[in-house]
Coordinates of C-alpha atoms in Angstrom, one line a residue:
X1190 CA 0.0 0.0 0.0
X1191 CA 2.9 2.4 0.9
X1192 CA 4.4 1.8 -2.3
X1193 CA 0.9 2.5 -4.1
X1194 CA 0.8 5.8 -2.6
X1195 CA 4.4 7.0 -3.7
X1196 CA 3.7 6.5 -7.0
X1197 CA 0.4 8.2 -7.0
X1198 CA 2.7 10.6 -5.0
X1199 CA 5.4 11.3 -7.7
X1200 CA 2.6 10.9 -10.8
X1201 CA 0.2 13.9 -9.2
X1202 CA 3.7 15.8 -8.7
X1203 CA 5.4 14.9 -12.5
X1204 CA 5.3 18.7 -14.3
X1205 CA 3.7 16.6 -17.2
X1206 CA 0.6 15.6 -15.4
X1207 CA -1.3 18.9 -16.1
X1208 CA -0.9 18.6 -19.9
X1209 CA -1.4 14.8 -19.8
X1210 CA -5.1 15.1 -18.3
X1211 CA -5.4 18.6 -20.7
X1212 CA -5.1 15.8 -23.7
X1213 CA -7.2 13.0 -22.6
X1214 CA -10.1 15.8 -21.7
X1215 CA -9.4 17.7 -24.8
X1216 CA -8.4 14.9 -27.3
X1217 CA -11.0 13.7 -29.6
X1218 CA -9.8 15.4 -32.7
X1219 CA -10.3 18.6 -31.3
X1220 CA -14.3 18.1 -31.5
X1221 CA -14.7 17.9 -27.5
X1222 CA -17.2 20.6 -26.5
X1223 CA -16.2 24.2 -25.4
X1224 CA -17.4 24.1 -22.0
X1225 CA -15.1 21.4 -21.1
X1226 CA -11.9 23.9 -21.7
X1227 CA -13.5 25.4 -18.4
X1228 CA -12.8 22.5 -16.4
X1229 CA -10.0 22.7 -14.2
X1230 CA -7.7 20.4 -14.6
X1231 CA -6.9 19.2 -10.9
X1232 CA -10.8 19.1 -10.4
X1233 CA -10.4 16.2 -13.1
X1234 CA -7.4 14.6 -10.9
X1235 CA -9.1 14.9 -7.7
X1236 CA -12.0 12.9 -9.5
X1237 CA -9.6 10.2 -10.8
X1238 CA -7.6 10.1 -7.1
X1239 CA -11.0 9.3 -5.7
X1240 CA -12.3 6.8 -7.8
X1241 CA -8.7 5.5 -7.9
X1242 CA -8.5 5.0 -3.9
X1243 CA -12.5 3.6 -4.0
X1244 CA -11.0 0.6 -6.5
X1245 CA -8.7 -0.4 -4.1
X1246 CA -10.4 0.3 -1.1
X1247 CA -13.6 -1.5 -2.8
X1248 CA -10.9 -4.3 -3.6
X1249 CA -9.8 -4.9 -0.2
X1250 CA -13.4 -5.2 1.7
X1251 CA -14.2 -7.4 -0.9
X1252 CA -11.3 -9.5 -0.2
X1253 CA -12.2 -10.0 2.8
X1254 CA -15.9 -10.6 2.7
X1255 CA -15.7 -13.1 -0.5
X1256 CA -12.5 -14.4 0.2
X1257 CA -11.1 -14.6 4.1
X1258 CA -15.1 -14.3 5.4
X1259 CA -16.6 -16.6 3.2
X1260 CA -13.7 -19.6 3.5
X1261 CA -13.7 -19.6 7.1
X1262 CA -17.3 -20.2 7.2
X1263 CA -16.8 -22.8 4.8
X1264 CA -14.4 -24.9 7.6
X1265 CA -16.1 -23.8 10.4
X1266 CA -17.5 -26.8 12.8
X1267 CA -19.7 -25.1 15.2
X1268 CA -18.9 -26.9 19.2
X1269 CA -21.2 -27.3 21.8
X1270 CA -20.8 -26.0 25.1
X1271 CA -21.7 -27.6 28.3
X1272 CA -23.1 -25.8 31.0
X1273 CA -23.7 -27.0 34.6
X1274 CA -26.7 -26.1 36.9
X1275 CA -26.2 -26.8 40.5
X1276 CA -29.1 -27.2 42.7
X1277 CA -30.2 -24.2 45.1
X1278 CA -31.0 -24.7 48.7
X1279 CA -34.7 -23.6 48.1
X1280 CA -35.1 -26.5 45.8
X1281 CA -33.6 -28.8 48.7
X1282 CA -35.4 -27.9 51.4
X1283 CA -38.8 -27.9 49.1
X1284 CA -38.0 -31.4 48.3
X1285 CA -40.3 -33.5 50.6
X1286 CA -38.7 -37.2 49.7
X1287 CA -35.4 -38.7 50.0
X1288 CA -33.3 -38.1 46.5
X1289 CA -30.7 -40.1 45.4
X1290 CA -27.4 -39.5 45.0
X1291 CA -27.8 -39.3 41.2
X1292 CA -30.9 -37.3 41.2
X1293 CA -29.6 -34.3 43.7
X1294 CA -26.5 -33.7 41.6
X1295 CA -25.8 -31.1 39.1
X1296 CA -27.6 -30.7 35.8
X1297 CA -25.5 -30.7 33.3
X1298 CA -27.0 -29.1 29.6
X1299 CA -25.6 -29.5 26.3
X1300 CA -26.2 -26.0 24.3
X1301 CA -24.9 -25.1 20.3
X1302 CA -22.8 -22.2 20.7
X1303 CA -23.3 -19.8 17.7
X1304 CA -21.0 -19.6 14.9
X1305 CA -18.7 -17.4 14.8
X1306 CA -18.8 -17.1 11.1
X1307 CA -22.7 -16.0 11.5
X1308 CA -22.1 -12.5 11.9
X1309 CA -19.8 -10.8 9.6
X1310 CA -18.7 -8.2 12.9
X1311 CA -18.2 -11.2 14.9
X1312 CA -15.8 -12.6 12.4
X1313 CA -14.2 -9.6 12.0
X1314 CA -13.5 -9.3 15.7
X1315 CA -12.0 -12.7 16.5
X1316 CA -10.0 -12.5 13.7
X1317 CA -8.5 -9.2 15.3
X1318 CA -8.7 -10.1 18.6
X1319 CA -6.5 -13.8 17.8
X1320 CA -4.1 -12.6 14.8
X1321 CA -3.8 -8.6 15.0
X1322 CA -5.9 -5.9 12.7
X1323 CA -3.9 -6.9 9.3
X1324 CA -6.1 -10.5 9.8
X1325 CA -8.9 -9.0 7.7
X1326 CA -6.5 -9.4 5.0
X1327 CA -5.1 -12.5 5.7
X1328 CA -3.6 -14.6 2.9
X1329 CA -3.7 -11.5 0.3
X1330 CA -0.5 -11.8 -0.7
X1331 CA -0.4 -15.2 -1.9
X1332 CA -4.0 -14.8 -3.3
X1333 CA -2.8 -12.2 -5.6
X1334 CA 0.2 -14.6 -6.4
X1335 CA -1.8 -17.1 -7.2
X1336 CA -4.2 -14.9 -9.3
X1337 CA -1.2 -14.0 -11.3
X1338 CA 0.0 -17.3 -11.6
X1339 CA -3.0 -18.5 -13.1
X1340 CA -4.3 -15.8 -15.1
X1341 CA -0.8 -17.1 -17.1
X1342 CA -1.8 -20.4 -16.7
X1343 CA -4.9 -20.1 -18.2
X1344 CA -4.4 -17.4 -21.3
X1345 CA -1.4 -19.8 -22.3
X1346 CA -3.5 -23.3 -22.4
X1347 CA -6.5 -21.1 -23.9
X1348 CA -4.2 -20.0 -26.6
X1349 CA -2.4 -23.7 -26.9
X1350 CA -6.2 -24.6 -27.8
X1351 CA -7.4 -22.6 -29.7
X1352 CA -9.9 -23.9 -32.2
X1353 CA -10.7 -27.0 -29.4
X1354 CA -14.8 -26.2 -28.7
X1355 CA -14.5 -25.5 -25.0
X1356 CA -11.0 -24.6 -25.1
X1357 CA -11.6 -21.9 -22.1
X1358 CA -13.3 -24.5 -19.9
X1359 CA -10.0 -27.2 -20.3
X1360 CA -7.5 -24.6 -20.2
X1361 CA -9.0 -23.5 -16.8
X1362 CA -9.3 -26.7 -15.4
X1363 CA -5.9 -27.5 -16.0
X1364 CA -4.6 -23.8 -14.8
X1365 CA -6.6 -24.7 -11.6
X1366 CA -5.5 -28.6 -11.2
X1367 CA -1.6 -27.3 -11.7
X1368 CA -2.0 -24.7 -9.3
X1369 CA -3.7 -27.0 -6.7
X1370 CA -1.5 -26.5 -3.7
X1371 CA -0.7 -23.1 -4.0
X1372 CA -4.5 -22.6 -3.9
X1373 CA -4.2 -24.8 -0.7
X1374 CA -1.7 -22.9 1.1
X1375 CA -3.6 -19.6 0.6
X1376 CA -6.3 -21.8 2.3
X1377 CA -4.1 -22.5 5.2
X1378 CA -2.8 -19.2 5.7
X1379 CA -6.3 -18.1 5.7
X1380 CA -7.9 -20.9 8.4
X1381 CA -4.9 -21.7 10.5
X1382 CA -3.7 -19.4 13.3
X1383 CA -0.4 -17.0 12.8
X1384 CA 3.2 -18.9 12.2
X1385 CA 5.9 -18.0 11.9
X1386 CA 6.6 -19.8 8.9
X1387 CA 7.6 -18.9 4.8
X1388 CA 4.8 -19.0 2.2
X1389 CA 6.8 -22.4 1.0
X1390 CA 6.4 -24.7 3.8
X1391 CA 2.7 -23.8 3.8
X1392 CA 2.4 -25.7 0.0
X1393 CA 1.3 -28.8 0.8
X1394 CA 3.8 -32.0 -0.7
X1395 CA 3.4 -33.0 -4.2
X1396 CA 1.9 -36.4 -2.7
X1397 CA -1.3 -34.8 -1.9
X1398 CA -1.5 -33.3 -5.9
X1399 CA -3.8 -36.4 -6.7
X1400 CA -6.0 -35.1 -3.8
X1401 CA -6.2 -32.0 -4.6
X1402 CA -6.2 -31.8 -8.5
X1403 CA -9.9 -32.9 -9.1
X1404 CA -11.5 -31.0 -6.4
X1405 CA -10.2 -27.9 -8.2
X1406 CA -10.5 -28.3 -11.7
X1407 CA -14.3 -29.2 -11.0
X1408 CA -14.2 -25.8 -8.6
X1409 CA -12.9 -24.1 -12.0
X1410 CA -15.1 -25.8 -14.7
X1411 CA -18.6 -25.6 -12.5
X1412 CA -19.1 -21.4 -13.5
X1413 CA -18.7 -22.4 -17.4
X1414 CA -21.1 -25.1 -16.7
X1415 CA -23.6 -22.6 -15.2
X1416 CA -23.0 -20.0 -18.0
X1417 CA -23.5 -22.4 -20.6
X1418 CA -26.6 -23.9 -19.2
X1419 CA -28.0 -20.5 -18.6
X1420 CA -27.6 -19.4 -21.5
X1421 CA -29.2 -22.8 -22.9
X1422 CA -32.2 -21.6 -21.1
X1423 CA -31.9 -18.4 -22.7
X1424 CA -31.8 -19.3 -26.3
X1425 CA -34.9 -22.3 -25.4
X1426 CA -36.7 -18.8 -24.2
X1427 CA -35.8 -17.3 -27.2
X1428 CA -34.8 -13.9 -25.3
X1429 CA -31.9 -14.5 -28.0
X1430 CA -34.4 -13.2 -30.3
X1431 CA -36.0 -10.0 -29.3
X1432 CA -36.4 -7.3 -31.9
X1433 CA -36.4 -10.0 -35.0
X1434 CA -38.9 -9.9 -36.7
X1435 CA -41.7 -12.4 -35.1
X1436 CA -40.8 -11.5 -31.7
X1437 CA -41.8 -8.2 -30.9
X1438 CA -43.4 -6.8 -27.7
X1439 CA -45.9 -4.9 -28.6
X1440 CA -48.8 -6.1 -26.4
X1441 CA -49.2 -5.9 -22.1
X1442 CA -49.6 -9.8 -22.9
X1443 CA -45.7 -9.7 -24.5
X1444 CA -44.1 -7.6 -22.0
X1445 CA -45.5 -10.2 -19.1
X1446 CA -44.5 -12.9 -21.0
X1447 CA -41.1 -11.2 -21.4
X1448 CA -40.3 -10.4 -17.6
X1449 CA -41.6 -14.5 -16.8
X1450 CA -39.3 -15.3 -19.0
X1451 CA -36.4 -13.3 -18.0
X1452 CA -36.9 -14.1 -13.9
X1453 CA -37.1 -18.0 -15.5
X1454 CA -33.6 -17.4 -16.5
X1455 CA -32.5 -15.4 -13.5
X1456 CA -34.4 -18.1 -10.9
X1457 CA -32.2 -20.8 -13.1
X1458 CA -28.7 -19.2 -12.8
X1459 CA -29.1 -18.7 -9.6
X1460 CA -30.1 -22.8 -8.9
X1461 CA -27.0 -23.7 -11.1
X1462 CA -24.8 -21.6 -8.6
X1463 CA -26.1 -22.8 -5.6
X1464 CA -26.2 -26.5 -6.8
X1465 CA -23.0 -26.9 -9.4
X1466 CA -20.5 -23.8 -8.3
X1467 CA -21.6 -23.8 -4.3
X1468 CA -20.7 -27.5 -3.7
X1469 CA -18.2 -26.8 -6.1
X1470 CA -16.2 -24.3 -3.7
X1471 CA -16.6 -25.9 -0.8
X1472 CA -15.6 -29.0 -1.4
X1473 CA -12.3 -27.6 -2.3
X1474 CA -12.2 -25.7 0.6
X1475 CA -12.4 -28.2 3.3
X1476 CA -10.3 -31.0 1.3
X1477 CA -8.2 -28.5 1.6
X1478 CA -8.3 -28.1 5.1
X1479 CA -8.1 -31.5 6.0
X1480 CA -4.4 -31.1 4.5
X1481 CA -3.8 -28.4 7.1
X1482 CA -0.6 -29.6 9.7
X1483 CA -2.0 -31.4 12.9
X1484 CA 0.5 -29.4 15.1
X1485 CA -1.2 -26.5 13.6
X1486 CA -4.6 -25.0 15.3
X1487 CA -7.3 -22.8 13.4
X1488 CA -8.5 -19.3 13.9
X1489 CA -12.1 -21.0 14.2
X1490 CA -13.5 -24.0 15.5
X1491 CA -13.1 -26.9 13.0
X1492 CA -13.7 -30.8 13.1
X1493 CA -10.9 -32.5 12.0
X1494 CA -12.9 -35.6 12.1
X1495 CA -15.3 -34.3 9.8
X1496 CA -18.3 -35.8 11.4
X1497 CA -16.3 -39.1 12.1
X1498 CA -15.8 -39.3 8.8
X1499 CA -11.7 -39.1 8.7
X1500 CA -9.1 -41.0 11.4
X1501 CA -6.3 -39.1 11.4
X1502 CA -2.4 -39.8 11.0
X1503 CA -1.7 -40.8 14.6
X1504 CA -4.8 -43.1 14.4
X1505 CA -3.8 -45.0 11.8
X1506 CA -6.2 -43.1 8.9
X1507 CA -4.9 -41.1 6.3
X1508 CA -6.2 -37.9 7.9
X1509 CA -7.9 -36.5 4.7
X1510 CA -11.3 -36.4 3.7
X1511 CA -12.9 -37.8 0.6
X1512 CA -14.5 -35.7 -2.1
X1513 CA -18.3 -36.8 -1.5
X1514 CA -17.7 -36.8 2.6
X1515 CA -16.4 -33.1 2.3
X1516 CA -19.3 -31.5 0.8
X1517 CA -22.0 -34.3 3.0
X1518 CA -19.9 -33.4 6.1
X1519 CA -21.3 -29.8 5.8
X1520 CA -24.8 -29.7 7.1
X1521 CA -27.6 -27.8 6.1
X1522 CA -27.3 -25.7 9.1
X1523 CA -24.1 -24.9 8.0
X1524 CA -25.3 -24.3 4.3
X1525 CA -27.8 -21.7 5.0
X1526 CA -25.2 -19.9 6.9
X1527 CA -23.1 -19.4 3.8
X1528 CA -25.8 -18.5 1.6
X1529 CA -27.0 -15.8 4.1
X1530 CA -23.2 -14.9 4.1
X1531 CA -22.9 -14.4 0.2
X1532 CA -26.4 -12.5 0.4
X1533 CA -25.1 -9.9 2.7
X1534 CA -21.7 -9.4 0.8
X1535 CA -23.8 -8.7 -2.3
X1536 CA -26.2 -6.3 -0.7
X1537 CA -22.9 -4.6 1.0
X1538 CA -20.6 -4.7 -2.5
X1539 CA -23.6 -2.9 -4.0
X1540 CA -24.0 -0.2 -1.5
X1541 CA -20.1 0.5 -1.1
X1542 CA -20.4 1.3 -5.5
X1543 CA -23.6 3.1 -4.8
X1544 CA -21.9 5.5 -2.2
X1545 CA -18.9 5.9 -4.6
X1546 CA -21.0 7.0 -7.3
X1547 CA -22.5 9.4 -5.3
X1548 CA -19.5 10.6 -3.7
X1549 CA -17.6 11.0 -7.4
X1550 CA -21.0 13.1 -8.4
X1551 CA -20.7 15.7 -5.2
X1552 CA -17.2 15.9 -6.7
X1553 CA -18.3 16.5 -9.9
X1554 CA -21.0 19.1 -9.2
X1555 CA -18.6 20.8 -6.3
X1556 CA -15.3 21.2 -8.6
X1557 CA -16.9 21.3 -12.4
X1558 CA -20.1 23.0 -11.6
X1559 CA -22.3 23.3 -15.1
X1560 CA -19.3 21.8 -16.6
X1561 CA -20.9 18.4 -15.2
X1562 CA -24.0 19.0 -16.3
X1563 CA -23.1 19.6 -19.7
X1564 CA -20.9 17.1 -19.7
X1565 CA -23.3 14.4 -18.9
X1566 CA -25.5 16.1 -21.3
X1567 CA -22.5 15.8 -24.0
X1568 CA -21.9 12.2 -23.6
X1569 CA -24.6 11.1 -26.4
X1570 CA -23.2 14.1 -29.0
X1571 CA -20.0 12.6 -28.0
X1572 CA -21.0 9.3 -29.1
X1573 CA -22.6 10.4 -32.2
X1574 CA -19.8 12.7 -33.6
X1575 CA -17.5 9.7 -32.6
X1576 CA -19.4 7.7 -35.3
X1577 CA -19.2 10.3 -37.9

């Protein structure tokens, strides 16, 4: 971040910057309206800086609600706490017969603590209170290595296959089933409490490729499933067809028919994500997680076991859980939790670009004045004399 904000530093501060931003307002052949030669040109910088700072301030919350948030709910084994009542001497001394030993001792109640992971705040806080204020970020460095890594990975098999029908689905399944366990030590970095240890000895050994390999190729391949089947659903609907000739909407009768159809197709991608991409993602997640070191604790309560499901090394099992018993080890309870999870991160990813357009609009109308006005008036004369 500190190096982020030296360049942005030295670029505002460059003697070319003034007539750089003069020639990207007033470029366009020289055909850009008059009344944006009244526009100062650090009012136009300001505007940039801010939308500039919103990206990456947009881009960190989002890391952490989609990313950190969302991955620890996906581990997270809610425990049960046990409370004991002891008796009162009211109750004793209302007691007319003799109790046994048994019945005058303490009750003892099971109760389901609540997850920790079911309240964004409250996930926000243990992770501060257990691994410092940075833990809302945790892992961001080797997630935006890994991004890198397979962005490469998957523009250089997409090109390699070019002509292959579905050659972007295979070249990202085998980006994402290369990359396995550097996917899995950004998942460890992000579950596991804070080590001391280098980003390498977190990559899991190349023994547990195999495991790993399938679980994320399928976690690549399940959103071009979904696109392709809902866009299936939107050619059977014909929406592919609006405006030909035949398929008008002219009538009230059309336009209803026209919004069924489109919720049809909105109801369906939504299904496929919840039932291909969902399991998908968090199956990956907690094979994953069942790779994490034994002498290594997590930030949040997690079964190991996996509902019984998995011995572990010391026991005599192999420790890891299977690809069916990872996604049937997370109950419904746990299920609805998530889904509420990436509900609220929507809601909240809308409303942060909702406040930055409005703040960047107050800019506009403080620093430009009627300049803005015109110039959002100017946009479709821009577009037109662009076409000329």
């Amino acid at each position: 971040m500190t190096v982020l904000v030296e360049l942005a530093r030295r670029a505002v501060s460059h003697p070319q910057t003034s007539s750089f931003v003069k020639r990207a307002i007033n470029g366009n052949g020289g055909r850009t309206p008059d009344y944006m030669d009244k526009v100062s040109i650090w009012s136009v910088v300001a505007i940039y800086a801010t939308i500039f700072i919103a990206a990456i301030g947009i881009s960190l919350f989002s890391y952490m609600l989609n990313q950190v948030v969302v991955t620890l709910c996906m581990v997270e084994s809610p425990v049960a706490a046990i409370t004991v009542t002891h008796e009162t001497s009211n109750d004793k001394e209302d007691s007319n017969e003799k109790e046994t030993l048994l019945e005058a001792g303490p009750t003892i109640t099971l109760v389901n603590a609540k997850p920790i992971t079911a309240s964004i705040r409250a996930t926000v806080r243990h992770l501060v209170a257990h691994a410092g204020r940075w833990s809302r970020f945790r892992g961001f460095k080797i997630h935006c290595f890994y991004s890198f890594l397979s962005g490469l990975a998957t523009t250089f098999f997409s090109g390699a296959l070019q002509g292959m029908p579905g050659s972007a689905v295979v070249g990202a399944a085998i980006s994402a089933a290369l990359l396995a366990n550097v996917h899995a030590a950004w998942t460890h970095k992000v579950v596991a409490m804070p080590t001391d240890g280098l980003f390498w000895g977190r990559i899991p050994s190349k023994a547990h490729w195999k495991t790993l390999a399938v679980p994320a190729a399928l976690k690549a391949v399940m959103p071009y499933v979904s696109m392709y089947l809902t866009a299936g659903v939107f050619m059977l609907l014909k929406l592919n067809k609006l405006g030909y000739e035949g398929h008008s909407i002219e009538t009230c009768a059309d336009k209803i028919g026209l919004i069924a159809r489109v919720l049809a197709v909105i109801v369906f991608a939504i299904t496929c994500t919840l039932f291909l991409c969902l399991p998908a993602m968090v199956t990956l997640v907690r094979i994953e997680a069942s790779l994490l070191p034994e002498d290594q604790d997590t930030i949040v309560p997690f079964d190991r076991t996996f509902g019984g499901k998995v011995v572990s090394k010391i026991m005599g099992g192999t420790g890891v859980v299977g690809f069916l018993d990872a996604w049937r080890s997370f109950n419904w309870e746990a299920r609805r939790r998530l889904i509420k999870l990436f509900t609220k991160n929507f809601f909240i990813t809308i409303g942060m670009f909702v406040f930055v357009l409005h703040v960047v609009a107050i800019e506009a109308f403080v620093f430009m004045g009627e300049a803005a006005v015109l110039a959002m008036a100017g946009i479709p004369y821009l577009i037109i004399t662009e076409q000329l």
